[in-house]
CSV table of C-alpha atoms in Angstrom, one decimal:
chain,number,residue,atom,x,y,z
A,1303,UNK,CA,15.3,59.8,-5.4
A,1304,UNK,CA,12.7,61.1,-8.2
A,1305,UNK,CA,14.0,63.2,-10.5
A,1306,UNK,CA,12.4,66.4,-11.5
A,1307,UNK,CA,12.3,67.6,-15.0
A,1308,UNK,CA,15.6,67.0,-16.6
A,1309,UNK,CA,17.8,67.4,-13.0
A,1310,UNK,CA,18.5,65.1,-10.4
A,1311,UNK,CA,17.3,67.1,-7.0
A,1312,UNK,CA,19.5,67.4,-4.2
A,1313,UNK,CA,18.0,66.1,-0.9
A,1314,UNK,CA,16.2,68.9,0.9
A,1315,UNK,CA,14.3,69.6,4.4
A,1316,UNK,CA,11.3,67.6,4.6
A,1317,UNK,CA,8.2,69.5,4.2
A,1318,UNK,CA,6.4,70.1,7.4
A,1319,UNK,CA,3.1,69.8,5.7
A,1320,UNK,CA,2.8,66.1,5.5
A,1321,UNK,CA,2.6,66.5,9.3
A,1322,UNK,CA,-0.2,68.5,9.7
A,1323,UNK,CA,-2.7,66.6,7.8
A,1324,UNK,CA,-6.2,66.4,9.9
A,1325,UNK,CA,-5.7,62.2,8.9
A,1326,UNK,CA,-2.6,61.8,11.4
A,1327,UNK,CA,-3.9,63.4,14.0
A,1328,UNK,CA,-5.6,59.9,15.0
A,1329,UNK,CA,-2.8,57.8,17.3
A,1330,UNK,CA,-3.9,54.2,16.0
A,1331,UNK,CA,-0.8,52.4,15.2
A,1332,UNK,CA,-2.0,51.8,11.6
A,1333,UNK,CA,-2.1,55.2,10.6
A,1334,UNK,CA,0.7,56.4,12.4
A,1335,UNK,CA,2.9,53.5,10.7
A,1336,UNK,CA,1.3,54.6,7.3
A,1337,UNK,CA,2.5,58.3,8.6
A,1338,UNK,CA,6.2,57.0,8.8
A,1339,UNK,CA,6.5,55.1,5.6
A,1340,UNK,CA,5.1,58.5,3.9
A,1341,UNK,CA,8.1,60.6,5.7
A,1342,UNK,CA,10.7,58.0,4.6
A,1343,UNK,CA,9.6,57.7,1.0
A,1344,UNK,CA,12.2,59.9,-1.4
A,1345,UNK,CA,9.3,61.4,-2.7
A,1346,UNK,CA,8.5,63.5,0.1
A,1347,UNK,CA,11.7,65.4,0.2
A,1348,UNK,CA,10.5,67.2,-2.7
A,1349,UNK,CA,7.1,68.2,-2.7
A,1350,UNK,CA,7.5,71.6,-2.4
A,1351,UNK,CA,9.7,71.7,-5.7
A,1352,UNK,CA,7.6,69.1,-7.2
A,1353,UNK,CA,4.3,71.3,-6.7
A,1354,UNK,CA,6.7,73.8,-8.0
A,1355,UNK,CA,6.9,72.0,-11.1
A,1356,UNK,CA,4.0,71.0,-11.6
A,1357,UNK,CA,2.8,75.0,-11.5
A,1358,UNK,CA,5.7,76.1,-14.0
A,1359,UNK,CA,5.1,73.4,-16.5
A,1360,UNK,CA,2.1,71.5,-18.8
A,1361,UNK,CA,3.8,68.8,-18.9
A,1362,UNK,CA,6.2,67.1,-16.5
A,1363,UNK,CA,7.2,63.5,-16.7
A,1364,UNK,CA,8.4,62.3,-13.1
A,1365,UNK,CA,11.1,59.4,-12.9
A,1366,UNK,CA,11.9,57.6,-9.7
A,1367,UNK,CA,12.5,54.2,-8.3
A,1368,UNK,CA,9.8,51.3,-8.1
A,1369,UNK,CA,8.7,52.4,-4.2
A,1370,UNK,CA,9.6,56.3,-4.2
A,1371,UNK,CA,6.3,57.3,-4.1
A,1372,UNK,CA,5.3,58.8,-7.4
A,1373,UNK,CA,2.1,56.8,-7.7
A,1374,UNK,CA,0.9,57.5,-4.1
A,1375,UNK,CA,2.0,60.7,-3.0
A,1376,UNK,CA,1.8,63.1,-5.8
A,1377,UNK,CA,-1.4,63.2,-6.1
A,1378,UNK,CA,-1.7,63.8,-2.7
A,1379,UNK,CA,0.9,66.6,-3.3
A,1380,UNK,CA,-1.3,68.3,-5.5
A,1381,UNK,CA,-4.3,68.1,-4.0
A,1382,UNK,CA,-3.1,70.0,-0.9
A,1383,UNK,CA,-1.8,72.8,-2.9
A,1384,UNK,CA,-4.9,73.4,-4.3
A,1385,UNK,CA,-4.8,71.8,-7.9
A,1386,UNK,CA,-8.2,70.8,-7.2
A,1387,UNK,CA,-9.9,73.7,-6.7
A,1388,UNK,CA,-12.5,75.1,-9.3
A,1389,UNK,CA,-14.1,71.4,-10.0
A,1390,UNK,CA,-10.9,69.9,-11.2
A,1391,UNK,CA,-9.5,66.3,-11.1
A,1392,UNK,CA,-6.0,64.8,-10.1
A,1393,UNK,CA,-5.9,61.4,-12.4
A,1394,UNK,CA,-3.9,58.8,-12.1
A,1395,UNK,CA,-3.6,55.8,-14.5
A,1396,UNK,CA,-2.7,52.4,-13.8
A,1397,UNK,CA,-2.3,49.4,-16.6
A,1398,UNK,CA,-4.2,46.8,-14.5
A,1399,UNK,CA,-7.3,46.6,-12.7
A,1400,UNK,CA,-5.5,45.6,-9.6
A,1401,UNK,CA,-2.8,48.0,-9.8
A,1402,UNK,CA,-5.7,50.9,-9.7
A,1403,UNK,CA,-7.9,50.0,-7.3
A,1404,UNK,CA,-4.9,48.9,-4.7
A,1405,UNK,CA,-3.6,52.7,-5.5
A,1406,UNK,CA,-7.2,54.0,-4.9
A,1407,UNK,CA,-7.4,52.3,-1.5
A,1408,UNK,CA,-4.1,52.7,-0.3
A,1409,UNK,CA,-4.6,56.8,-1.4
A,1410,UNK,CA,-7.9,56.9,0.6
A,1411,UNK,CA,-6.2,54.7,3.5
A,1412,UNK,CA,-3.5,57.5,3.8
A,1413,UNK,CA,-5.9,60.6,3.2
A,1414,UNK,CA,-8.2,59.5,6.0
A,1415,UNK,CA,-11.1,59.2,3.6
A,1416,UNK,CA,-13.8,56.8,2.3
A,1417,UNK,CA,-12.9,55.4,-0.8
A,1418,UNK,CA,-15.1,56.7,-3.4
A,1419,UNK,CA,-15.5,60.0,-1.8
A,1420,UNK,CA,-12.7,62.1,-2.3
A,1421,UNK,CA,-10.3,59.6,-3.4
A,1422,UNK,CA,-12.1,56.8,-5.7
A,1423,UNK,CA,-11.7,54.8,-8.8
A,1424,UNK,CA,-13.3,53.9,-12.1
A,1425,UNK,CA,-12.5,50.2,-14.2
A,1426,UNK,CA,-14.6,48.8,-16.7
A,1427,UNK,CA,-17.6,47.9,-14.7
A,1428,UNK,CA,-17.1,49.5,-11.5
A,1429,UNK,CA,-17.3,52.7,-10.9
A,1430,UNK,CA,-16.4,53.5,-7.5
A,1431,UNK,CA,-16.4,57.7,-7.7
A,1432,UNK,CA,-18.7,60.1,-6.6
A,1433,UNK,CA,-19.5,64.1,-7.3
A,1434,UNK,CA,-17.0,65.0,-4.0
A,1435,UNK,CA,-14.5,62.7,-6.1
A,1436,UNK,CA,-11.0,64.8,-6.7
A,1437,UNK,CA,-8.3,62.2,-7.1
Protein backbone atom coordinates (compact mmCIF):
# COMPACT_ATOMS: atom_id res chain seq x y z
CA UNK A 1 0.00 0.00 0.00
CA UNK A 2 1.59 3.62 -0.80
CA UNK A 3 2.48 5.36 1.95
CA UNK A 4 1.64 9.02 2.44
CA UNK A 5 3.98 11.53 3.84
CA UNK A 6 5.75 9.96 6.75
CA UNK A 7 2.50 7.41 7.79
CA UNK A 8 1.54 4.25 6.58
CA UNK A 9 -2.42 4.69 5.62
CA UNK A 10 -4.92 2.48 6.84
CA UNK A 11 -7.09 0.96 4.05
CA UNK A 12 -10.09 3.04 3.45
CA UNK A 13 -13.57 3.01 1.18
CA UNK A 14 -12.71 3.13 -2.31
CA UNK A 15 -13.43 6.32 -3.88
CA UNK A 16 -16.52 6.37 -5.94
CA UNK A 17 -14.99 8.67 -8.41
CA UNK A 18 -12.95 6.32 -10.34
CA UNK A 19 -16.33 5.02 -11.42
CA UNK A 20 -17.81 7.81 -12.85
CA UNK A 21 -15.22 8.69 -15.38
CA UNK A 22 -17.05 9.47 -18.95
CA UNK A 23 -13.99 6.73 -20.23
CA UNK A 24 -15.80 3.62 -18.57
CA UNK A 25 -18.88 4.24 -19.56
CA UNK A 26 -17.88 2.34 -22.94
CA UNK A 27 -18.71 -1.73 -22.23
CA UNK A 28 -15.71 -3.03 -24.50
CA UNK A 29 -14.03 -5.64 -22.54
CA UNK A 30 -10.63 -3.82 -22.87
CA UNK A 31 -11.67 -0.92 -21.01
CA UNK A 32 -13.77 -2.44 -18.63
CA UNK A 33 -10.67 -4.90 -17.77
CA UNK A 34 -8.42 -1.74 -17.57
CA UNK A 35 -11.48 -0.38 -15.21
CA UNK A 36 -10.85 -3.41 -12.77
CA UNK A 37 -7.10 -3.45 -12.60
CA UNK A 38 -7.45 0.47 -11.68
CA UNK A 39 -9.99 -0.52 -8.65
CA UNK A 40 -7.67 -3.32 -7.38
CA UNK A 41 -4.50 -1.27 -7.51
CA UNK A 42 -3.52 -0.09 -3.59
CA UNK A 43 -3.30 3.17 -4.92
CA UNK A 44 -6.80 3.85 -5.33
CA UNK A 45 -7.82 3.34 -1.79
CA UNK A 46 -6.32 6.61 -1.16
CA UNK A 47 -6.94 9.16 -3.56
CA UNK A 48 -8.96 11.21 -1.66
CA UNK A 49 -6.17 11.52 1.09
CA UNK A 50 -3.61 11.57 -1.47
CA UNK A 51 -5.20 14.68 -3.31
CA UNK A 52 -5.45 15.71 0.29
CA UNK A 53 -1.82 15.70 0.35
CA UNK A 54 -0.90 16.86 -2.38
CA UNK A 55 -3.11 20.31 -1.50
CA UNK A 56 -1.51 20.65 2.13
CA UNK A 57 2.01 20.18 1.05
CA UNK A 58 4.89 21.48 -1.76
CA UNK A 59 6.47 18.75 -1.66
CA UNK A 60 5.32 15.16 -1.06
CA UNK A 61 7.42 12.16 -1.87
CA UNK A 62 5.02 9.00 -2.42
CA UNK A 63 6.43 5.36 -1.64
CA UNK A 64 4.72 2.31 -2.70
CA UNK A 65 5.30 -1.07 -4.19
CA UNK A 66 6.63 -1.76 -7.87
CA UNK A 67 2.75 -2.13 -9.40
CA UNK A 68 0.67 0.05 -6.74
CA UNK A 69 -0.06 2.57 -9.07
CA UNK A 70 2.02 5.66 -8.26
CA UNK A 71 3.16 6.17 -11.87
CA UNK A 72 -0.30 5.68 -13.52
CA UNK A 73 -2.85 6.89 -11.33
CA UNK A 74 -1.75 9.93 -9.51
CA UNK A 75 -1.62 11.82 -12.10
CA UNK A 76 -4.88 10.90 -13.00
CA UNK A 77 -5.78 11.75 -9.36
CA UNK A 78 -4.86 15.12 -9.70
CA UNK A 79 -6.07 15.88 -12.76
CA UNK A 80 -9.70 15.21 -11.71
CA UNK A 81 -9.41 17.33 -8.73
CA UNK A 82 -8.60 20.12 -10.64
CA UNK A 83 -4.69 20.62 -10.30
CA UNK A 84 -4.94 21.45 -13.86
CA UNK A 85 -6.81 24.20 -14.08
CA UNK A 86 -5.53 27.79 -14.84
CA UNK A 87 -2.98 26.32 -17.76
CA UNK A 88 -1.12 24.10 -15.47
CA UNK A 89 0.73 20.74 -16.02
CA UNK A 90 0.83 17.34 -14.08
CA UNK A 91 4.55 15.96 -14.99
CA UNK A 92 5.69 12.86 -14.69
CA UNK A 93 9.34 11.65 -15.21
CA UNK A 94 10.61 8.49 -16.31
CA UNK A 95 14.58 7.41 -16.65
CA UNK A 96 14.11 5.67 -19.98
CA UNK A 97 12.58 6.48 -23.18
CA UNK A 98 10.49 3.34 -23.02
CA UNK A 99 9.48 3.65 -19.59
CA UNK A 100 7.82 7.18 -20.63
CA UNK A 101 6.19 6.74 -23.49
CA UNK A 102 4.65 3.06 -22.26
CA UNK A 103 3.34 5.45 -19.14
CA UNK A 104 2.01 8.04 -21.71
CA UNK A 105 0.10 5.39 -23.59
CA UNK A 106 -1.14 3.35 -20.92
CA UNK A 107 -2.34 7.05 -19.10
CA UNK A 108 -4.17 7.91 -22.36
CA UNK A 109 -5.45 4.17 -22.75
CA UNK A 110 -7.08 4.52 -19.32
CA UNK A 111 -8.34 8.29 -19.59
CA UNK A 112 -10.10 7.48 -22.83
CA UNK A 113 -8.03 10.01 -24.76
CA UNK A 114 -5.77 10.38 -27.80
CA UNK A 115 -2.37 10.30 -26.84
CA UNK A 116 -0.83 13.59 -27.46
CA UNK A 117 -3.94 15.45 -26.62
CA UNK A 118 -4.62 15.58 -23.11
CA UNK A 119 -2.27 13.04 -21.99
CA UNK A 120 1.16 13.08 -24.23
CA UNK A 121 4.84 12.81 -24.03
CA UNK A 122 8.03 14.57 -24.85
CA UNK A 123 11.83 12.54 -25.40
CA UNK A 124 14.61 13.75 -27.18
CA UNK A 125 13.33 13.96 -30.65
CA UNK A 126 9.75 13.35 -30.32
CA UNK A 127 7.61 15.35 -29.10
CA UNK A 128 4.24 13.95 -28.88
CA UNK A 129 2.26 16.99 -26.82
CA UNK A 130 0.03 19.43 -27.95
CA UNK A 131 -1.56 22.97 -26.48
CA UNK A 132 -4.79 20.77 -24.85
CA UNK A 133 -1.70 18.70 -23.35
CA UNK A 134 -2.23 18.55 -19.20
CA UNK A 135 -0.48 15.42 -18.05
Amino acid sequence: MPSVAEGEVSNSTHNPKLHSKPFFNDSSSRRQKILQQRKSLPIASVEKRLVEEVRKNDILIIVGETGSGKTTQLPQFLFHAGFCRDGKLIGVTQPRRVAAVTVAKRVAEESGVELGQRVGYSIRFDDRTSTSTRI
